[in-house]
Coordinates of N, CA, C and O in Angstrom, one line a residue:
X114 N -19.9 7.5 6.5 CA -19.0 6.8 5.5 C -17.6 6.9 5.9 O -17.3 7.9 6.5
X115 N -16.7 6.0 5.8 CA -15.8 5.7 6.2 C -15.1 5.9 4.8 O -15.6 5.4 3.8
X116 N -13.9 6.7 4.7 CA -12.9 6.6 3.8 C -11.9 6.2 3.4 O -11.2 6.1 4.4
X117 N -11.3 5.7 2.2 CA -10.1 5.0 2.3 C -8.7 5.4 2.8 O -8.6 6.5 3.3
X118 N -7.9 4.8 2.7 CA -6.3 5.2 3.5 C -5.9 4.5 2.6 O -5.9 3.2 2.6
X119 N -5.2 5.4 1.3 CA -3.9 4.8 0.3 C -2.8 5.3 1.4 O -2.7 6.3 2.2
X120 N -1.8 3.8 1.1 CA -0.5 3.6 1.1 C 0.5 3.6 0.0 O 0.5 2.5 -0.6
X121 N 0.9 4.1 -0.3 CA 2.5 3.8 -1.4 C 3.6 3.2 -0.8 O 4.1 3.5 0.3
X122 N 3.9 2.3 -1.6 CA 5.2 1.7 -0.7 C 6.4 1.2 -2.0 O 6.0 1.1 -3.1
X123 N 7.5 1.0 -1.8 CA 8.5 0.4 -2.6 C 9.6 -0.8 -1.5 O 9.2 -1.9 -1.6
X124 N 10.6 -0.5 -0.8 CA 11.2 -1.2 -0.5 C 11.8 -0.9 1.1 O 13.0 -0.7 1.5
X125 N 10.8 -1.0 1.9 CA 11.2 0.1 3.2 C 10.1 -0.9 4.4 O 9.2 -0.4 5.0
X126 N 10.6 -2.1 4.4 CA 9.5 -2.9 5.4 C 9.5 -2.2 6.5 O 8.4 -1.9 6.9
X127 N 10.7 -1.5 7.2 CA 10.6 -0.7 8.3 C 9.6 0.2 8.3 O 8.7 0.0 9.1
X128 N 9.5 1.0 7.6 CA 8.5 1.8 7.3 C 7.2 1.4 7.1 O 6.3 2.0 7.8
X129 N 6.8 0.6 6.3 CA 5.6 0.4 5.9 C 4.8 -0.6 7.3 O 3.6 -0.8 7.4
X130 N 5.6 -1.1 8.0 CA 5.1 -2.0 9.0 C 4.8 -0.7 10.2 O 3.6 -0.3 10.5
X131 N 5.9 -0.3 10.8 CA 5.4 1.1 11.5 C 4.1 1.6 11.3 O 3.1 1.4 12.1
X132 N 4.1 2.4 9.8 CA 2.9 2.8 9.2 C 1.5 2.2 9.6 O 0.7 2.8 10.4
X133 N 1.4 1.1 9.2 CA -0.1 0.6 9.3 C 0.2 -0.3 10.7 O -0.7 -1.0 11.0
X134 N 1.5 -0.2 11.5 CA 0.5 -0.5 12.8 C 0.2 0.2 13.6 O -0.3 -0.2 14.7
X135 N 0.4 1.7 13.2 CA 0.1 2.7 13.8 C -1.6 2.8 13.1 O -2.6 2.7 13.8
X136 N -1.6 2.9 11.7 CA -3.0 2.5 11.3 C -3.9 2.2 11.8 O -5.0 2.7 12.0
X137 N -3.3 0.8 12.3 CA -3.9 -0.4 13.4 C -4.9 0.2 14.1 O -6.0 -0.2 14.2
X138 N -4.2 1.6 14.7 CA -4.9 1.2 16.4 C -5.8 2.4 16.4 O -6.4 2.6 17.5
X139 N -6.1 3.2 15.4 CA -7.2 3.9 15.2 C -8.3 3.0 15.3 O -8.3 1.9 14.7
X140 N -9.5 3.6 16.1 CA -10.7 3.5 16.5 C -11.4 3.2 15.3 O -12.1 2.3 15.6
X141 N -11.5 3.4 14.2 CA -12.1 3.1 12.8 C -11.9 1.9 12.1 O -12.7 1.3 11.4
X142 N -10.2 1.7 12.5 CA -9.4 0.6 11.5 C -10.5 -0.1 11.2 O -11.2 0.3 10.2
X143 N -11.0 -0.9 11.8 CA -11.9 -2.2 11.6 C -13.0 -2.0 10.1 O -13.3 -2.9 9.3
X144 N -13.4 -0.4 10.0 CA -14.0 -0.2 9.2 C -13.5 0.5 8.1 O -14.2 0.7 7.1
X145 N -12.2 0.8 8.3 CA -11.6 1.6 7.1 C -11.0 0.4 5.9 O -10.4 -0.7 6.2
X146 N -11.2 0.9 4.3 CA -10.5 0.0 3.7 C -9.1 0.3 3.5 O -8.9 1.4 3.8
X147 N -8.3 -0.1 3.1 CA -7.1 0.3 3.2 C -6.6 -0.1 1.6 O -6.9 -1.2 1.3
X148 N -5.9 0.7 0.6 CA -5.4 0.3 -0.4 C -3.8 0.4 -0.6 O -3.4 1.5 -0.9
X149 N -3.2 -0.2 -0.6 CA -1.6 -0.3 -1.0 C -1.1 -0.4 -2.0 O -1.2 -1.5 -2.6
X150 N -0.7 0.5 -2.3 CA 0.3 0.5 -4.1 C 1.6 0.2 -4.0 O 2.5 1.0 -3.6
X151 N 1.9 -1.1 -4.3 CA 3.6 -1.5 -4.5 C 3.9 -0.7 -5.4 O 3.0 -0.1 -6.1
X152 N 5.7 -0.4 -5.6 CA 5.9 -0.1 -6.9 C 6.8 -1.4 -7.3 O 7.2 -2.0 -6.3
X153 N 7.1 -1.9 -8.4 CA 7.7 -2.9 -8.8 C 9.9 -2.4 -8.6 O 10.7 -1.5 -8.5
X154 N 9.8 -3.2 -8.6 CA 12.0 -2.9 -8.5 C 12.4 -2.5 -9.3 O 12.0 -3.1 -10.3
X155 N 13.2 -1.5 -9.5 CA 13.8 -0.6 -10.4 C 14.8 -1.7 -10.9 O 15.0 -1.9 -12.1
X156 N 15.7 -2.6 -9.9 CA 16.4 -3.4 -10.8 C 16.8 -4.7 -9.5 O 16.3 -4.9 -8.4
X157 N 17.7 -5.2 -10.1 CA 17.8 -6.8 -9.5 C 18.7 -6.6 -7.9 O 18.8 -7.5 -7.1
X158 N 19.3 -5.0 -7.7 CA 19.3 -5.3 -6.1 C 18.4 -4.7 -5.3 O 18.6 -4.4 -4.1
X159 N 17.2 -4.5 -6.1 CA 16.3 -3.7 -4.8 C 14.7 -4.7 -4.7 O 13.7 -4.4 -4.2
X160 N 15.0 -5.9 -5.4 CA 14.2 -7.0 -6.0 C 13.8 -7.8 -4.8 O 12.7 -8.2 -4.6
X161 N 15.0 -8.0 -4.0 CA 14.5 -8.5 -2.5 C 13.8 -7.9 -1.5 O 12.9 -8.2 -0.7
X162 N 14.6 -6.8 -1.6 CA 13.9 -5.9 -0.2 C 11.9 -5.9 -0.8 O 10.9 -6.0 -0.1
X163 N 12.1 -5.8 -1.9 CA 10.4 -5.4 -2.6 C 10.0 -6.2 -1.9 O 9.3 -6.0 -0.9
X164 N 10.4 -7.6 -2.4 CA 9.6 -8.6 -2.3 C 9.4 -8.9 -0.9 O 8.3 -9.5 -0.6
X165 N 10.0 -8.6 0.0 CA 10.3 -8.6 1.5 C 8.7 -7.6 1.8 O 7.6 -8.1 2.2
X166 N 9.0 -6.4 1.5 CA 8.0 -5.9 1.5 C 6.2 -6.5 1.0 O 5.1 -6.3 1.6
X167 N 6.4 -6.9 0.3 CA 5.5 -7.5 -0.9 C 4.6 -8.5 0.3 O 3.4 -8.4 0.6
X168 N 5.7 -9.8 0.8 CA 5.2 -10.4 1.5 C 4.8 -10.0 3.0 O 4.3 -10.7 3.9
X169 N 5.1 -8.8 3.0 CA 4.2 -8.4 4.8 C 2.9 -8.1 4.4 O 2.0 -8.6 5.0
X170 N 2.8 -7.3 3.6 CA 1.8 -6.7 3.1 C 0.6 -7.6 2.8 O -0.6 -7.3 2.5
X171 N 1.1 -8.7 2.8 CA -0.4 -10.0 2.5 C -0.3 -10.3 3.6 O -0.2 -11.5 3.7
X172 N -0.2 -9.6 5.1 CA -0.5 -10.5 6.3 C -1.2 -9.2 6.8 O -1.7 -9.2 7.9
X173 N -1.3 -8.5 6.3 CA -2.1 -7.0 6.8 C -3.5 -7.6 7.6 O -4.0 -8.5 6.8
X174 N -4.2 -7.4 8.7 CA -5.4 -7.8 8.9 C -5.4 -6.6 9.8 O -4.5 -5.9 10.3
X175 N -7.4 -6.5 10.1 CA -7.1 -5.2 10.9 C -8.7 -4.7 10.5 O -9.7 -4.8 11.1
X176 N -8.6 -4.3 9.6 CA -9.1 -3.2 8.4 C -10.4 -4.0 8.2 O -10.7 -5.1 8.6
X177 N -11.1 -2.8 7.4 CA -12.6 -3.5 7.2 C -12.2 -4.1 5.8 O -12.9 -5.2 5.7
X178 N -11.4 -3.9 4.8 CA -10.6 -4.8 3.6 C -9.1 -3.9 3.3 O -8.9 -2.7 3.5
X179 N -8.3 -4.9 2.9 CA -7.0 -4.5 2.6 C -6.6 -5.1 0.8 O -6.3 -6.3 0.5
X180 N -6.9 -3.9 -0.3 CA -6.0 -4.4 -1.0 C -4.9 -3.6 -1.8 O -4.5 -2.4 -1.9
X181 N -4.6 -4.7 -2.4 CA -2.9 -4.6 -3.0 C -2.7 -4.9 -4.2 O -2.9 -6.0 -4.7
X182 N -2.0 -3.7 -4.9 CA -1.9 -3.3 -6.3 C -0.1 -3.4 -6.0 O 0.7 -2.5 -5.6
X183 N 0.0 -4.8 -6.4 CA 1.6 -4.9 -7.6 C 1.9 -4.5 -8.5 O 1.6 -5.0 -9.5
X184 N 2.6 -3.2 -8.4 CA 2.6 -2.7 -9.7 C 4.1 -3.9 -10.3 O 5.1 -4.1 -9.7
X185 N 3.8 -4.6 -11.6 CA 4.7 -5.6 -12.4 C 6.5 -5.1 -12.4 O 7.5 -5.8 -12.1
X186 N 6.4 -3.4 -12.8 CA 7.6 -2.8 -13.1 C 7.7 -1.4 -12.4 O 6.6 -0.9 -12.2
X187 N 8.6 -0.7 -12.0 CA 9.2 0.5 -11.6 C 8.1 1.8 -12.6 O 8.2 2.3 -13.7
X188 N 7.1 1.9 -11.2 CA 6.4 3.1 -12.2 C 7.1 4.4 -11.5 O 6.8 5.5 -11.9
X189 N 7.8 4.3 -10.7 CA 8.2 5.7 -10.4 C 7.7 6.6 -9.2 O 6.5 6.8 -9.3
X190 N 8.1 7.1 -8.0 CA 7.1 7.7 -7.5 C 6.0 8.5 -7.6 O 4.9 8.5 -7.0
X191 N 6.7 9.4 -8.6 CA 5.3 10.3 -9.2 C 4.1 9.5 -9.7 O 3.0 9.5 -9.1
X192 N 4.4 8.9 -11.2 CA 3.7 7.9 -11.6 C 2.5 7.3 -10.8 O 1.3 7.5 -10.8
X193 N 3.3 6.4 -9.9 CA 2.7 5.3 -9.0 C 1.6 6.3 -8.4 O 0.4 6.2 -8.8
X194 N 1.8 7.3 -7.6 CA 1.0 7.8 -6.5 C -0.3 8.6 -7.6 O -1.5 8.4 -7.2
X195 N -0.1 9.3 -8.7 CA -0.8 9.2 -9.6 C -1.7 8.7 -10.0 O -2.9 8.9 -10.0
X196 N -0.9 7.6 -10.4 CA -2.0 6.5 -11.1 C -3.0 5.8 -9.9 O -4.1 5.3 -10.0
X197 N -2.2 6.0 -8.7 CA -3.4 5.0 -7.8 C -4.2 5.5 -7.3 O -5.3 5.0 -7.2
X198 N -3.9 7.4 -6.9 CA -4.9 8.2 -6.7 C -6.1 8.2 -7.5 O -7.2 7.8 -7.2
X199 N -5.7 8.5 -8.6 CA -7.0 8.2 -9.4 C -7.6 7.1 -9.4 O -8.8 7.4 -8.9
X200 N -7.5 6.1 -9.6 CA -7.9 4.6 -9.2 C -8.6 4.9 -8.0 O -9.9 4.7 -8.1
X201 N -8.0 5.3 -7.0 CA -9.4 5.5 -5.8 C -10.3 6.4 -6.0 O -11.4 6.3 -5.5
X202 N -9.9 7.5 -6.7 CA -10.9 8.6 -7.0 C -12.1 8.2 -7.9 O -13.0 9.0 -7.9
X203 N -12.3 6.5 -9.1 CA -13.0 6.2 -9.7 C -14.2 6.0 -8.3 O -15.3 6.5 -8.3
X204 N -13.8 5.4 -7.4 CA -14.6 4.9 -6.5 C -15.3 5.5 -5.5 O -16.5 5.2 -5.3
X205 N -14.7 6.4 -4.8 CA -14.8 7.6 -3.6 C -14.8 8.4 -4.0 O -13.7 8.7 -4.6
X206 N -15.7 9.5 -3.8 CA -15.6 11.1 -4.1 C -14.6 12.0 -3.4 O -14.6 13.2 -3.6

């Protein structure tokens, strides 16, 4: 069994592109699923970079499936990593 690989991300394309193309090149990628937790913009100047972010993240290929939870509004980092842990923990032991 192959397990998942959460990502958290906010507004850091540098980072998040690094990240999973290092992801990439593990021997598994093909079969791993991968889940990404946006968080939404705390306010109207960090609204671009998100969205910058937002849009690489739907070009992700690689993986045995890739998906992506927009969170709508600013859950926070605690929050976010929280809430999505569990979310995968409904699924995977």
């Amino acid at each position: 069994m192959t397990y998942p690989v959460v990502i958290f991300c906010y507004d850091r394309l540098d980072m998040i592109s690094q990240t999973l193309a290092s992801l990439g090149k593990n021997s598994l990628a093909k079969e791993t699923p991968v889940y990404i937790f946006s968080d939404g913009a705390k306010g109207p100047l960090d609204k671009d970079n998100v969205d910058e972010v937002r849009r690489y993240i739907k070009t992700i290929t690689g993986f045995h499936k890739v998906t992506i939870v927009e969170r709508e509004c600013n859950f926070g980092l605690a929050v976010n990593i929280v809430s999505g842990v569990s979310k995968i923990l409904e699924s995977y032991e």
